[in-house]
GROMACS .gro file of C-alpha atoms in nm:
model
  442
    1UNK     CA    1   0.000   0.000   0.000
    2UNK     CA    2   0.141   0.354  -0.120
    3UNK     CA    3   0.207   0.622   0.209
    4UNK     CA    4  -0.025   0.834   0.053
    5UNK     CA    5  -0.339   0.577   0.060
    6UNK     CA    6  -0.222   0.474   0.425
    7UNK     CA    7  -0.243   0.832   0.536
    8UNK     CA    8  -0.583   0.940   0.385
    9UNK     CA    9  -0.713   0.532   0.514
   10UNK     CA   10  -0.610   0.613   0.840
   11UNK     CA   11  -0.798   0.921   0.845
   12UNK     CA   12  -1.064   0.767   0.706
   13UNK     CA   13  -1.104   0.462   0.989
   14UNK     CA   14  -1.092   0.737   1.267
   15UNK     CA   15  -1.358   0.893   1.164
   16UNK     CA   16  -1.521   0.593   1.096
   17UNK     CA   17  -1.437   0.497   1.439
   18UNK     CA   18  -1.496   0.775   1.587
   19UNK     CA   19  -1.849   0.816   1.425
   20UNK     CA   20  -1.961   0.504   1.564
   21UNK     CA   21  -1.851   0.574   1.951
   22UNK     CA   22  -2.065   0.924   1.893
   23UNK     CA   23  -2.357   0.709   1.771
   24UNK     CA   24  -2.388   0.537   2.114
   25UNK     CA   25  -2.673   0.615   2.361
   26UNK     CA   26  -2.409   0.713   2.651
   27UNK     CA   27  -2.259   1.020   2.413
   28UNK     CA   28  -2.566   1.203   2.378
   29UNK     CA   29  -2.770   1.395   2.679
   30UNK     CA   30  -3.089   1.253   2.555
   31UNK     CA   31  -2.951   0.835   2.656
   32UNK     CA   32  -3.069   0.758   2.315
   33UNK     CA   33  -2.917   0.661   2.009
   34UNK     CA   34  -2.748   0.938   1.812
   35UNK     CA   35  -2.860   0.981   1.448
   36UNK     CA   36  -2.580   0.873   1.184
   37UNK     CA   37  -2.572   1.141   1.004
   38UNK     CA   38  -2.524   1.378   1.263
   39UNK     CA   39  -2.250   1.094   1.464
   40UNK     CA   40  -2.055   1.088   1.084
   41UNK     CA   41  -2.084   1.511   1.048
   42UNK     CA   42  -1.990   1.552   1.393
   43UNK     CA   43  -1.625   1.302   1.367
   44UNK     CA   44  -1.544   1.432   0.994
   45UNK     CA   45  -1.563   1.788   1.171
   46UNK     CA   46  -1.374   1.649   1.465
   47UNK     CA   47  -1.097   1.470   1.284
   48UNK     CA   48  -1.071   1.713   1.058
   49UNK     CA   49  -1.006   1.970   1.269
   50UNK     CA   50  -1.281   2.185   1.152
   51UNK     CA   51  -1.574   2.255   1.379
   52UNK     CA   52  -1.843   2.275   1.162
   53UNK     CA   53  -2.180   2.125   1.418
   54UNK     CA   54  -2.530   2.011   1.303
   55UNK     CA   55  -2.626   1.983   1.667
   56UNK     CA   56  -2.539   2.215   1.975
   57UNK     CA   57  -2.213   2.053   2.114
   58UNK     CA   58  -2.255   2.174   2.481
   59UNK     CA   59  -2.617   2.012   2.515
   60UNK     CA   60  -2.662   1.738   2.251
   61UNK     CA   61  -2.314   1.527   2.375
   62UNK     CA   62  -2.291   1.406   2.716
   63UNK     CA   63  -1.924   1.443   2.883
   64UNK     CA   64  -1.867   1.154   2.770
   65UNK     CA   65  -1.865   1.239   2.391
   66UNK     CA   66  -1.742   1.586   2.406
   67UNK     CA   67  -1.428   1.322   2.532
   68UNK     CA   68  -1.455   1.164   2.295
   69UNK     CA   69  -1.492   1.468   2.051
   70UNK     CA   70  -1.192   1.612   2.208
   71UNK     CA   71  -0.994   1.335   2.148
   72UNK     CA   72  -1.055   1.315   1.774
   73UNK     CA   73  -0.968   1.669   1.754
   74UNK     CA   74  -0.610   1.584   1.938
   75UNK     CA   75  -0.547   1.273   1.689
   76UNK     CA   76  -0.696   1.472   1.396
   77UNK     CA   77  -0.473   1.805   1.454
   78UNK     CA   78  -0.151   1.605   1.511
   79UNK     CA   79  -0.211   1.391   1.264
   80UNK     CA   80  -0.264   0.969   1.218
   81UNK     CA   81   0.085   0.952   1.106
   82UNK     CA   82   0.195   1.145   1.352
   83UNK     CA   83  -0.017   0.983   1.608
   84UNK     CA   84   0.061   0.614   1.535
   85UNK     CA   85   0.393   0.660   1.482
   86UNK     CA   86   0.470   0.820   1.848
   87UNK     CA   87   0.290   0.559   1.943
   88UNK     CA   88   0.481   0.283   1.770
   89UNK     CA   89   0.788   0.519   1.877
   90UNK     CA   90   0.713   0.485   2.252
   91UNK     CA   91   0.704   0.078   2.229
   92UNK     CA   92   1.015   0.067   2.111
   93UNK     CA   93   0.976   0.032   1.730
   94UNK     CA   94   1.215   0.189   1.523
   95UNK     CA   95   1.154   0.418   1.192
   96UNK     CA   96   1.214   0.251   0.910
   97UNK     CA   97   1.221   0.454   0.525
   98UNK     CA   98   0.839   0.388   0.465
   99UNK     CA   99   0.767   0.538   0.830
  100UNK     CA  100   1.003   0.846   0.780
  101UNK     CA  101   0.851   0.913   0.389
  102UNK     CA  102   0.502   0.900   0.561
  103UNK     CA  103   0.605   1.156   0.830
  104UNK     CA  104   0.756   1.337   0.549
  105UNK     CA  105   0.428   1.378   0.357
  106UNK     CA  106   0.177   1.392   0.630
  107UNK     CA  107   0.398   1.690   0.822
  108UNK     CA  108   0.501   1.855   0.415
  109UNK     CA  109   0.855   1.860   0.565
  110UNK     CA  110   1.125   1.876   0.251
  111UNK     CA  111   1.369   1.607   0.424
  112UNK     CA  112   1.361   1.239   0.572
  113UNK     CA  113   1.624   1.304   0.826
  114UNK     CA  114   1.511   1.356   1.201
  115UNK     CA  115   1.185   1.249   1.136
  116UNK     CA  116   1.139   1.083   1.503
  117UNK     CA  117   1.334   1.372   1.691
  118UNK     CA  118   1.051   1.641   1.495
  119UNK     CA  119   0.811   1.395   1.604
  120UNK     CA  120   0.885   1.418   1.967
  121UNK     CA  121   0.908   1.801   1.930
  122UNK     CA  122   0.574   1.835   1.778
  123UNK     CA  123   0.427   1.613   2.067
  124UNK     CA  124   0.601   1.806   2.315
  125UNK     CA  125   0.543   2.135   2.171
  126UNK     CA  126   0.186   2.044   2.162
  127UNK     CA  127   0.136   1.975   2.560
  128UNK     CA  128   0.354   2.257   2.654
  129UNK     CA  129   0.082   2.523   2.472
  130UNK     CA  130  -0.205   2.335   2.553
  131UNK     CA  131  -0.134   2.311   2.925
  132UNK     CA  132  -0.073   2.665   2.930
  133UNK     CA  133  -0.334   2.733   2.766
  134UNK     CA  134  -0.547   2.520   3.014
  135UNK     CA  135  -0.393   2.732   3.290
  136UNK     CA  136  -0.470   3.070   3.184
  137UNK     CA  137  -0.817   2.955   3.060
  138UNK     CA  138  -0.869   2.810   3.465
  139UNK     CA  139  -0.846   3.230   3.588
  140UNK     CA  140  -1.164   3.270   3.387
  141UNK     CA  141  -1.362   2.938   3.371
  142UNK     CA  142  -1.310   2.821   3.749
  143UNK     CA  143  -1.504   3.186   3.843
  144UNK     CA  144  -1.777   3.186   3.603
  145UNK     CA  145  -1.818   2.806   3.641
  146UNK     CA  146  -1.676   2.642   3.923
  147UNK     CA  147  -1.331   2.421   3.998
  148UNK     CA  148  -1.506   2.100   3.800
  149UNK     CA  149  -1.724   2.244   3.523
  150UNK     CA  150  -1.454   2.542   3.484
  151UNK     CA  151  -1.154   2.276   3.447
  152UNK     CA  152  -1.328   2.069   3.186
  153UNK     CA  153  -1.415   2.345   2.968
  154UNK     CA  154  -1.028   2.493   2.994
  155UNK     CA  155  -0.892   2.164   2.899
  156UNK     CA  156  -1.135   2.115   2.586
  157UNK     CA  157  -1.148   2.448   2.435
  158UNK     CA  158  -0.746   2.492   2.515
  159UNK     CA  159  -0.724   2.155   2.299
  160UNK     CA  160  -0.972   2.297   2.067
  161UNK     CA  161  -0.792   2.653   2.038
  162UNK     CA  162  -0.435   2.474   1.945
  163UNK     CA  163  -0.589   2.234   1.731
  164UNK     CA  164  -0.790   2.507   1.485
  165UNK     CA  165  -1.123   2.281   1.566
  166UNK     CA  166  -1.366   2.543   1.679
  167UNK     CA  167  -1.557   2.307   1.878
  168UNK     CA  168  -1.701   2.539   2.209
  169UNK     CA  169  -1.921   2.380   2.509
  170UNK     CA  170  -2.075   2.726   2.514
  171UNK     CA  171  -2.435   2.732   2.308
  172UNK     CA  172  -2.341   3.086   2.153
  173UNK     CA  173  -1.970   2.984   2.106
  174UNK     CA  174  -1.759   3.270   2.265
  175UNK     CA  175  -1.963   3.561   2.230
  176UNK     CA  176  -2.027   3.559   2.596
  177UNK     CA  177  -1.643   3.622   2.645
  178UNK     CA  178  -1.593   3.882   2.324
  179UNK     CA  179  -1.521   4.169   2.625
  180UNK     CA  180  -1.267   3.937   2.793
  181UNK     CA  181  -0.906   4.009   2.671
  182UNK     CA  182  -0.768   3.730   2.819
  183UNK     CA  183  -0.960   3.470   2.668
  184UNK     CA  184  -0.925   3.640   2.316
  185UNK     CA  185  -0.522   3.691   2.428
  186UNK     CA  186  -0.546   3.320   2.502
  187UNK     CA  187  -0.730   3.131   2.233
  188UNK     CA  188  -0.630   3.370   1.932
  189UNK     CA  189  -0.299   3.290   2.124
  190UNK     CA  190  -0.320   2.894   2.036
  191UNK     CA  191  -0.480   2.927   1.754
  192UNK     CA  192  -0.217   3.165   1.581
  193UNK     CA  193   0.087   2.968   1.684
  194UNK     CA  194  -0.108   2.613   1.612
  195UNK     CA  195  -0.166   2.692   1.300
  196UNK     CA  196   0.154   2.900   1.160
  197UNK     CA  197   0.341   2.482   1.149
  198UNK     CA  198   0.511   2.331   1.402
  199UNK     CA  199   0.888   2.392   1.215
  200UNK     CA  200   0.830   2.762   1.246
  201UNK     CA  201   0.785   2.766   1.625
  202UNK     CA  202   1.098   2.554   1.664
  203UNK     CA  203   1.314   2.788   1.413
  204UNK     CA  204   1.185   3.061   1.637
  205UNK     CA  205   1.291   2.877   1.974
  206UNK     CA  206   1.617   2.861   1.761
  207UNK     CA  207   1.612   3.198   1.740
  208UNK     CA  208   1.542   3.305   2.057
  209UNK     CA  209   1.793   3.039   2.212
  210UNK     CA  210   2.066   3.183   1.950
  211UNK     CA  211   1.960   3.564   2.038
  212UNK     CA  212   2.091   3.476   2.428
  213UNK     CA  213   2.378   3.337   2.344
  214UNK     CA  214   2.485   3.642   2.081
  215UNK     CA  215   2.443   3.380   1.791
  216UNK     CA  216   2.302   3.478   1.450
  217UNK     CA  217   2.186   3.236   1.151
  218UNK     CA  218   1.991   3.310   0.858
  219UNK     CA  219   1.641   3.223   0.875
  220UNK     CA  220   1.485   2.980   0.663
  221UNK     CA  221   1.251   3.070   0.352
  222UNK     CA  222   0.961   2.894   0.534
  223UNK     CA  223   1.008   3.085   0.811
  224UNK     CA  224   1.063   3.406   0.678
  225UNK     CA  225   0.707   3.330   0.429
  226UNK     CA  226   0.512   3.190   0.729
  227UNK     CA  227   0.555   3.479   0.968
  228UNK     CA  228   0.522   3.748   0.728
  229UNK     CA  229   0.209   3.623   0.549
  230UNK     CA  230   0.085   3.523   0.874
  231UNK     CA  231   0.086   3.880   0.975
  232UNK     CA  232   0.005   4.078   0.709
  233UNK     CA  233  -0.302   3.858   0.697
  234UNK     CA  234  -0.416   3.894   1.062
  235UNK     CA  235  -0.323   4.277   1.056
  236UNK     CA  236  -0.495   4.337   0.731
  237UNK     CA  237  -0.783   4.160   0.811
  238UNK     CA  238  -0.836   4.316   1.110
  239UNK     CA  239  -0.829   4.651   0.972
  240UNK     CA  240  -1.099   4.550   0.703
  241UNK     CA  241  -1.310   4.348   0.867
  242UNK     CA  242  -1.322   4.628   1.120
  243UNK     CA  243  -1.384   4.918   0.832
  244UNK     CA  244  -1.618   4.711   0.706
  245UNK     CA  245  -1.864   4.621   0.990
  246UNK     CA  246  -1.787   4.909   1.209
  247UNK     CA  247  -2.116   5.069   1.123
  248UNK     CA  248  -2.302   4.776   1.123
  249UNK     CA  249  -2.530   4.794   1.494
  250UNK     CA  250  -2.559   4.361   1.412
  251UNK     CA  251  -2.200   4.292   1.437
  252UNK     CA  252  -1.949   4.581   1.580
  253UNK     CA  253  -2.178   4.907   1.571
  254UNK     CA  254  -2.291   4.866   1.914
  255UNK     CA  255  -1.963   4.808   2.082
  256UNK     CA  256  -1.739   5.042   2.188
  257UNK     CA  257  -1.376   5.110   2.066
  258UNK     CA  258  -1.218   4.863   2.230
  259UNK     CA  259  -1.434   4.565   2.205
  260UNK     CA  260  -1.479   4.659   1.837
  261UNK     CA  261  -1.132   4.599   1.759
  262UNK     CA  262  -1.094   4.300   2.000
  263UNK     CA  263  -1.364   4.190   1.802
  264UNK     CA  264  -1.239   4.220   1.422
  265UNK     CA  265  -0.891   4.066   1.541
  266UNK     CA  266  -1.091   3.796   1.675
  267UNK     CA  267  -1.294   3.751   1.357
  268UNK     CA  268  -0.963   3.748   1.133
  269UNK     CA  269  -0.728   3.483   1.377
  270UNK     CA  270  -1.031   3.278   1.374
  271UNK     CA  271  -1.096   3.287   0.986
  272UNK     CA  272  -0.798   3.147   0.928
  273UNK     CA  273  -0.921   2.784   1.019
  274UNK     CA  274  -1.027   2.847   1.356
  275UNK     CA  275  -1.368   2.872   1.393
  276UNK     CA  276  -1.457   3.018   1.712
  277UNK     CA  277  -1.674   3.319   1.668
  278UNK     CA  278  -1.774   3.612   1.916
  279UNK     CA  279  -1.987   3.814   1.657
  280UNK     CA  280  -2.275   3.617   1.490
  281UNK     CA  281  -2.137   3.521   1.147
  282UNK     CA  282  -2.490   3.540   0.978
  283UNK     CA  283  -2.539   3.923   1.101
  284UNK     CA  284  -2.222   3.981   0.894
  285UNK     CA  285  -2.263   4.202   0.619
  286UNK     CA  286  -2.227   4.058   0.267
  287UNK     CA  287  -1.875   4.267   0.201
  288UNK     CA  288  -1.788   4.107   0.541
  289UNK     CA  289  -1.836   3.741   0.443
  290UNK     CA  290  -1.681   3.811   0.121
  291UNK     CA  291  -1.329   3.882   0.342
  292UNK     CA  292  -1.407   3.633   0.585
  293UNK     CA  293  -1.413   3.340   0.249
  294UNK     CA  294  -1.118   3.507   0.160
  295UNK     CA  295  -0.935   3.487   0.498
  296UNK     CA  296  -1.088   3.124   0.557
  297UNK     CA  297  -0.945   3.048   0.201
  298UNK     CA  298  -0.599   3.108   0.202
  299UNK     CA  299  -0.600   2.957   0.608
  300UNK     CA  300  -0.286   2.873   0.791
  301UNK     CA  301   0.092   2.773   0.724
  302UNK     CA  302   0.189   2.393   0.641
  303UNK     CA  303   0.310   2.168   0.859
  304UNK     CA  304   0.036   2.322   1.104
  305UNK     CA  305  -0.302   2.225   1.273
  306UNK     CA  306  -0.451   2.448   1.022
  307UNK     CA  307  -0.599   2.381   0.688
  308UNK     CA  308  -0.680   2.629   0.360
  309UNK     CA  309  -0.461   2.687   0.043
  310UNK     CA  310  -0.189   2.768   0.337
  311UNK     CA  311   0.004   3.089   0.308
  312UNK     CA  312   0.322   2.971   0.187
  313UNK     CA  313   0.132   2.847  -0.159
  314UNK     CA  314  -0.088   3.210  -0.152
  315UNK     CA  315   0.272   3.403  -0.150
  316UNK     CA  316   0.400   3.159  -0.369
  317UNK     CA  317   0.140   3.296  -0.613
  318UNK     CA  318   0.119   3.620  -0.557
  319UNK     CA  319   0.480   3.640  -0.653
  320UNK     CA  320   0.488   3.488  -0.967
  321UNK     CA  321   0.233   3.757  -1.061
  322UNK     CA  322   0.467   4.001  -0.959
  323UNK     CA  323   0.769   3.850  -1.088
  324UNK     CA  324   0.534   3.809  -1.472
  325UNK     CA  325   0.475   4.205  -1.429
  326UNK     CA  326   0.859   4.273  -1.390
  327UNK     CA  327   0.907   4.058  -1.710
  328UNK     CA  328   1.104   3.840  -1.506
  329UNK     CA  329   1.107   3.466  -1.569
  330UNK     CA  330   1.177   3.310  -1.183
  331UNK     CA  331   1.025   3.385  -0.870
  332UNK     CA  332   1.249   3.554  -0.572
  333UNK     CA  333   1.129   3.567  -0.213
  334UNK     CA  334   1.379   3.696   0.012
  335UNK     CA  335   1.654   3.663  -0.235
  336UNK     CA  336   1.612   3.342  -0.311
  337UNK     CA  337   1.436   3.143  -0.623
  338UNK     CA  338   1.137   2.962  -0.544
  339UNK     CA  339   1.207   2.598  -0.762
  340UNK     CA  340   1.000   2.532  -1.054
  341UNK     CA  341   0.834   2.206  -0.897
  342UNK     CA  342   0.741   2.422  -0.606
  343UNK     CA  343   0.588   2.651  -0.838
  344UNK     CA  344   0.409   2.361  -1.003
  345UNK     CA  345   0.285   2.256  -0.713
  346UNK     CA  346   0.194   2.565  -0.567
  347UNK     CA  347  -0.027   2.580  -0.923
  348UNK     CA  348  -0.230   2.240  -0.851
  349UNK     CA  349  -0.277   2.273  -0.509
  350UNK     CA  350  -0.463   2.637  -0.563
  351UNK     CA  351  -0.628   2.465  -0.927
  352UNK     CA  352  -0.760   2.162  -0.697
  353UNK     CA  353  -0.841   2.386  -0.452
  354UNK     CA  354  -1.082   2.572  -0.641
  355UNK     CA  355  -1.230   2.345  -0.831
  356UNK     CA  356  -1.328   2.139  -0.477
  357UNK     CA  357  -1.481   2.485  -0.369
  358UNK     CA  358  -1.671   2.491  -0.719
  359UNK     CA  359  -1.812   2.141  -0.730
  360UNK     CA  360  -1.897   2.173  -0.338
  361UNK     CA  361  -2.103   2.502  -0.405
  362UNK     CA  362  -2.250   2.366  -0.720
  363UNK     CA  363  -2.387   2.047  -0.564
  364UNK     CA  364  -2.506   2.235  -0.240
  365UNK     CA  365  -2.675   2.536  -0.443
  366UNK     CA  366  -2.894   2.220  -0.673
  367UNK     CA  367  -2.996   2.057  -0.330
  368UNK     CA  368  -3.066   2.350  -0.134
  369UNK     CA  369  -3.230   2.634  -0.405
  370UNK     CA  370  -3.397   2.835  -0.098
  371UNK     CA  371  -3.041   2.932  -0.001
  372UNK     CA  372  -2.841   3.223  -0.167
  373UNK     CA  373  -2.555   3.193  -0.296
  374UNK     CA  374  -2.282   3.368  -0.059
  375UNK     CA  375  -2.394   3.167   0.232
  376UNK     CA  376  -2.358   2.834   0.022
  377UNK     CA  377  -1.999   2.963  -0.079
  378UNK     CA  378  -1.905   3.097   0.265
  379UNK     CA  379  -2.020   2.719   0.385
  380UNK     CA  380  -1.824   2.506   0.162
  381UNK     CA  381  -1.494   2.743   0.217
  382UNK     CA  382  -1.535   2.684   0.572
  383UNK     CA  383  -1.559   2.270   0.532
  384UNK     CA  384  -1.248   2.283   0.276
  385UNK     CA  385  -0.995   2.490   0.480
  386UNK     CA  386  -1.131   2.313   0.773
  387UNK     CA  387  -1.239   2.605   0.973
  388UNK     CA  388  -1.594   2.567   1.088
  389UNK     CA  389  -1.728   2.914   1.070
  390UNK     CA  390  -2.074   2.911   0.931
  391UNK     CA  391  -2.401   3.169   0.929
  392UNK     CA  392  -2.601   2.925   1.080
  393UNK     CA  393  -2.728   2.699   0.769
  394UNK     CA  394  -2.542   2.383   0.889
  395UNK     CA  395  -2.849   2.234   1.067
  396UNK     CA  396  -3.125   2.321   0.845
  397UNK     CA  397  -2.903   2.122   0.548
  398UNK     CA  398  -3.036   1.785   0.364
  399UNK     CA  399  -2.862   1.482   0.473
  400UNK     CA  400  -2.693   1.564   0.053
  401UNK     CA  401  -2.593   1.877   0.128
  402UNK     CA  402  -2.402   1.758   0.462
  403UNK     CA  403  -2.283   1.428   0.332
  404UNK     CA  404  -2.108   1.671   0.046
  405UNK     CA  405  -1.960   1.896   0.319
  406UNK     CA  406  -1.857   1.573   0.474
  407UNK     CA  407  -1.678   1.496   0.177
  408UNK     CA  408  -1.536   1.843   0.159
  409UNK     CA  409  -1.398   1.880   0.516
  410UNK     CA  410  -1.196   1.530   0.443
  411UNK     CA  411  -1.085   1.640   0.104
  412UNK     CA  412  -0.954   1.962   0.260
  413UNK     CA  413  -0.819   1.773   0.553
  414UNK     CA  414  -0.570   1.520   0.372
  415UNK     CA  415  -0.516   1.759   0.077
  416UNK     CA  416  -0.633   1.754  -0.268
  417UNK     CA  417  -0.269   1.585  -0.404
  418UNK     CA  418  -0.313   1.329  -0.107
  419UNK     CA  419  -0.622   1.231  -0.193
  420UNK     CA  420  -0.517   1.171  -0.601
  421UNK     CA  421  -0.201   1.016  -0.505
  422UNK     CA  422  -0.403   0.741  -0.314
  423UNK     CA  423  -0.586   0.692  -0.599
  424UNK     CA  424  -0.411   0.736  -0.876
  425UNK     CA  425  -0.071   0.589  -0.675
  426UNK     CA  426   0.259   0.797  -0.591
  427UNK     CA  427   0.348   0.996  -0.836
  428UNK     CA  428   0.652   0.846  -1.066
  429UNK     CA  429   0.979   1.085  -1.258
  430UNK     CA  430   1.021   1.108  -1.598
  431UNK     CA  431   1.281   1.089  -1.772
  432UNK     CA  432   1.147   1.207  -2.116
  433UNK     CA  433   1.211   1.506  -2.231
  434UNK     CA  434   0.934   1.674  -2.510
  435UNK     CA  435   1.045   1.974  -2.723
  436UNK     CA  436   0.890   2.322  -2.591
  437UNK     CA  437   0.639   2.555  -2.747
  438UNK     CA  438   0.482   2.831  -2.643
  439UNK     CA  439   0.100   2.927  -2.658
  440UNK     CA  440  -0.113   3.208  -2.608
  441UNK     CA  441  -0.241   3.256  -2.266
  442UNK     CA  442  -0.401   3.593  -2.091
   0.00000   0.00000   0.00000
């Protein structure tokens, strides 16, 4: 079996899995059998990191399947590779070249070596913000809700936060705490630095570590992309959203200053594959959910919790249409050239990408014509980069409209080249060479 069809398998039987423990009488409130549909919507969104719900998370799912919700999001944000193989790691196995390829393409890391020290990193790296997260959580949950009730929700929405799920045990989500600056500090917090890729925050330990002891190395291209993207998006899209829905009394007009712009840097971390919300996403005007898709769209770094185009292939874009406009026939980021198969594959990812989107909206907007258009698209974008924001249509959807965002979440999960590769097998070099010739294009 290729590592590619392993990967998106493995995905595949935890949700699977995962679907069927959520189907039990003892996960929902009620005692009584949960409905498949909603058990299958409920693990895709889980696994897949996403957060999208059918059903109200805090009142539907007894504590035991919030656990067990919680859980899928941990396996699902680290990843099954990732997951199995620390496992296997811990027992004593050793990596062998299939297990370091498949850590290779599940984490999009460019080299084999060190695969089981990264993997121990990204494990450890993963408790370390999630406990803290937990602990500065506790100074407003354990007051509002008691040492028990107060600890619980810390623990899942800290795990939920890192993770990019969006999955809250509060009916309205977190717009309750939209006043609060520390949990916006905090879960903005996890979701920013679990989603900009797990090699970033260990080149910037590097960096720190190196800083102390009057070292200085050159930062990596992935690095340097990650950061910067990262926060031109959040900035920019902070300042928009909050030009944008400023005067609207639904969303920001009736706040004041400051809880306007906690809100609209709220909005814009969680866009990019978060899915918290603390303003009502269907009270959004329609210039607001056009930035929001667009935000949700291009979503987090690789090598992250997060899912989207990523930022590094957005960038990767945007500067061969700047490098075309300078007449210029190679890409330079940070004085260095970008290589052609990265450019190529920059290309299919955003072409897949799109056309997932397309057929998604297309086969939602046939089932469900009493629903406009924008809040199909803003839907579907949400499912694909695995974010989980949504105006509130989720519910009200034909068991064919959710199976297809089912289908969506999973595709944007595992990635579009994943998912062909497992098909279609690993993709093979050529040796053959074909003459060139140019066409017209534009």
């Amino acid at each position: 079996m290729t590592v590619s069809r392993t990967i998106c398998l493995g995905f595949l039987a935890i949700i699977l899995t995962g679907a069927m423990l959520l189907m039990l009488p003892f996960s929902t409130t009620s005692g009584q059998w949960n409905d498949p549909i909603v058990s299958l919507f409920t693990s895709t969104s889980a696994v897949c990191v996403t957060g999208h719900v059918v059903v109200d998370t805090a009142t539907h799912f007894s504590r035991f399947g919030q656990l067990i919700i919680m859980l899928l999001i941990q396996i699902g944000g680290l990843g099954y590779m990732t997951v199995t193989t620390f496992l296997l790691l811990l027992l004593g196995r050793r990596f062998g070249l299939k297990d370091k390829i498949a850590i290779q393409q599940s984490l999009d890391r460019r080299v084999l070596q060190g695969s089981n020290q990264i993997l121990q990193s990204i494990v450890a790296t993963t408790l370390l913000f999630e406990l803290t997260g937990v602990f500065l959580l506790l100074l407003v949950f354990v007051p509002d809700l008691g040492w028990a009730k107060g600890l619980w929700f810390a623990i899942f929405h800290s795990v939920s936060a890192w993770n990019n799920a969006g999955f809250g045990l509060f009916s309205d989500n977190l717009v309750g705490y939209r006043g609060s600056l520390l949990v916006n500090a905090v879960i903005t917090g996890l979701i920013i630095f679990g989603g900009i890729g797990y090699e970033v925050i260990l080149e910037f330990y590097v960096m720190l570590r190196e800083r102390r002891q009057k070292m200085k190395t050159a930062r990596t291209l992935n690095f340097q992309v990650a950061v910067s993207t990262t926060l031109f998006l959040l900035f920019g899209g902070t300042l928009v959203i909050w030009a944008i829905e400023t005067r609207n009394p639904q969303t920001l007009g009736s706040l004041n200053i400051f809880e306007q712009l906690l809100a609209a840097w709220f909005q814009s971390v969680t866009a990019r594959t978060a899915g918290f919300n603390t303003i009502d996403q269907s009270k959004l005007t329609i210039a607001g959910l056009f930035v929001t898709v667009a935000l949700m769209f291009v979503g987090g770094s690789p090598g992250g919790t997060a899912g989207g185009l990523k930022t590094s292939t957005a960038r990767v874009l945007a500067s061969c249409t700047y490098a075309v406009l300078q007449g210029k026939e190679s890409v330079i980021l940070y004085r260095r050239q970008v290589p052609n198969t990265l450019l190529l594959k920059a290309t299919a990812v955003s072409f897949g990408s799109l056309v997932t989107v397309l057929c998604g909206t297309i086969a939602i907007s046939i089932a469900e014509p009493r629903l406009n258009f924008i809040t199909i698209l803003f839907e579907v974008v949400s499912a694909f980069a695995t974010v989980g924001l949504s105006t509130g249509i989720t519910a009200g959807l034909t068991s064919f409209s959710k199976l297809v965002l089912i289908a969506t979440m999973y595709i944007g999960r595992v990635g579009i080249l994943l998912l062909i590769s497992s098909v279609l097998g690993d993709p093979q070099p050529s040796t053959v060479s074909y003459p060139e010739e140019s066409l017209l294009v534009g």
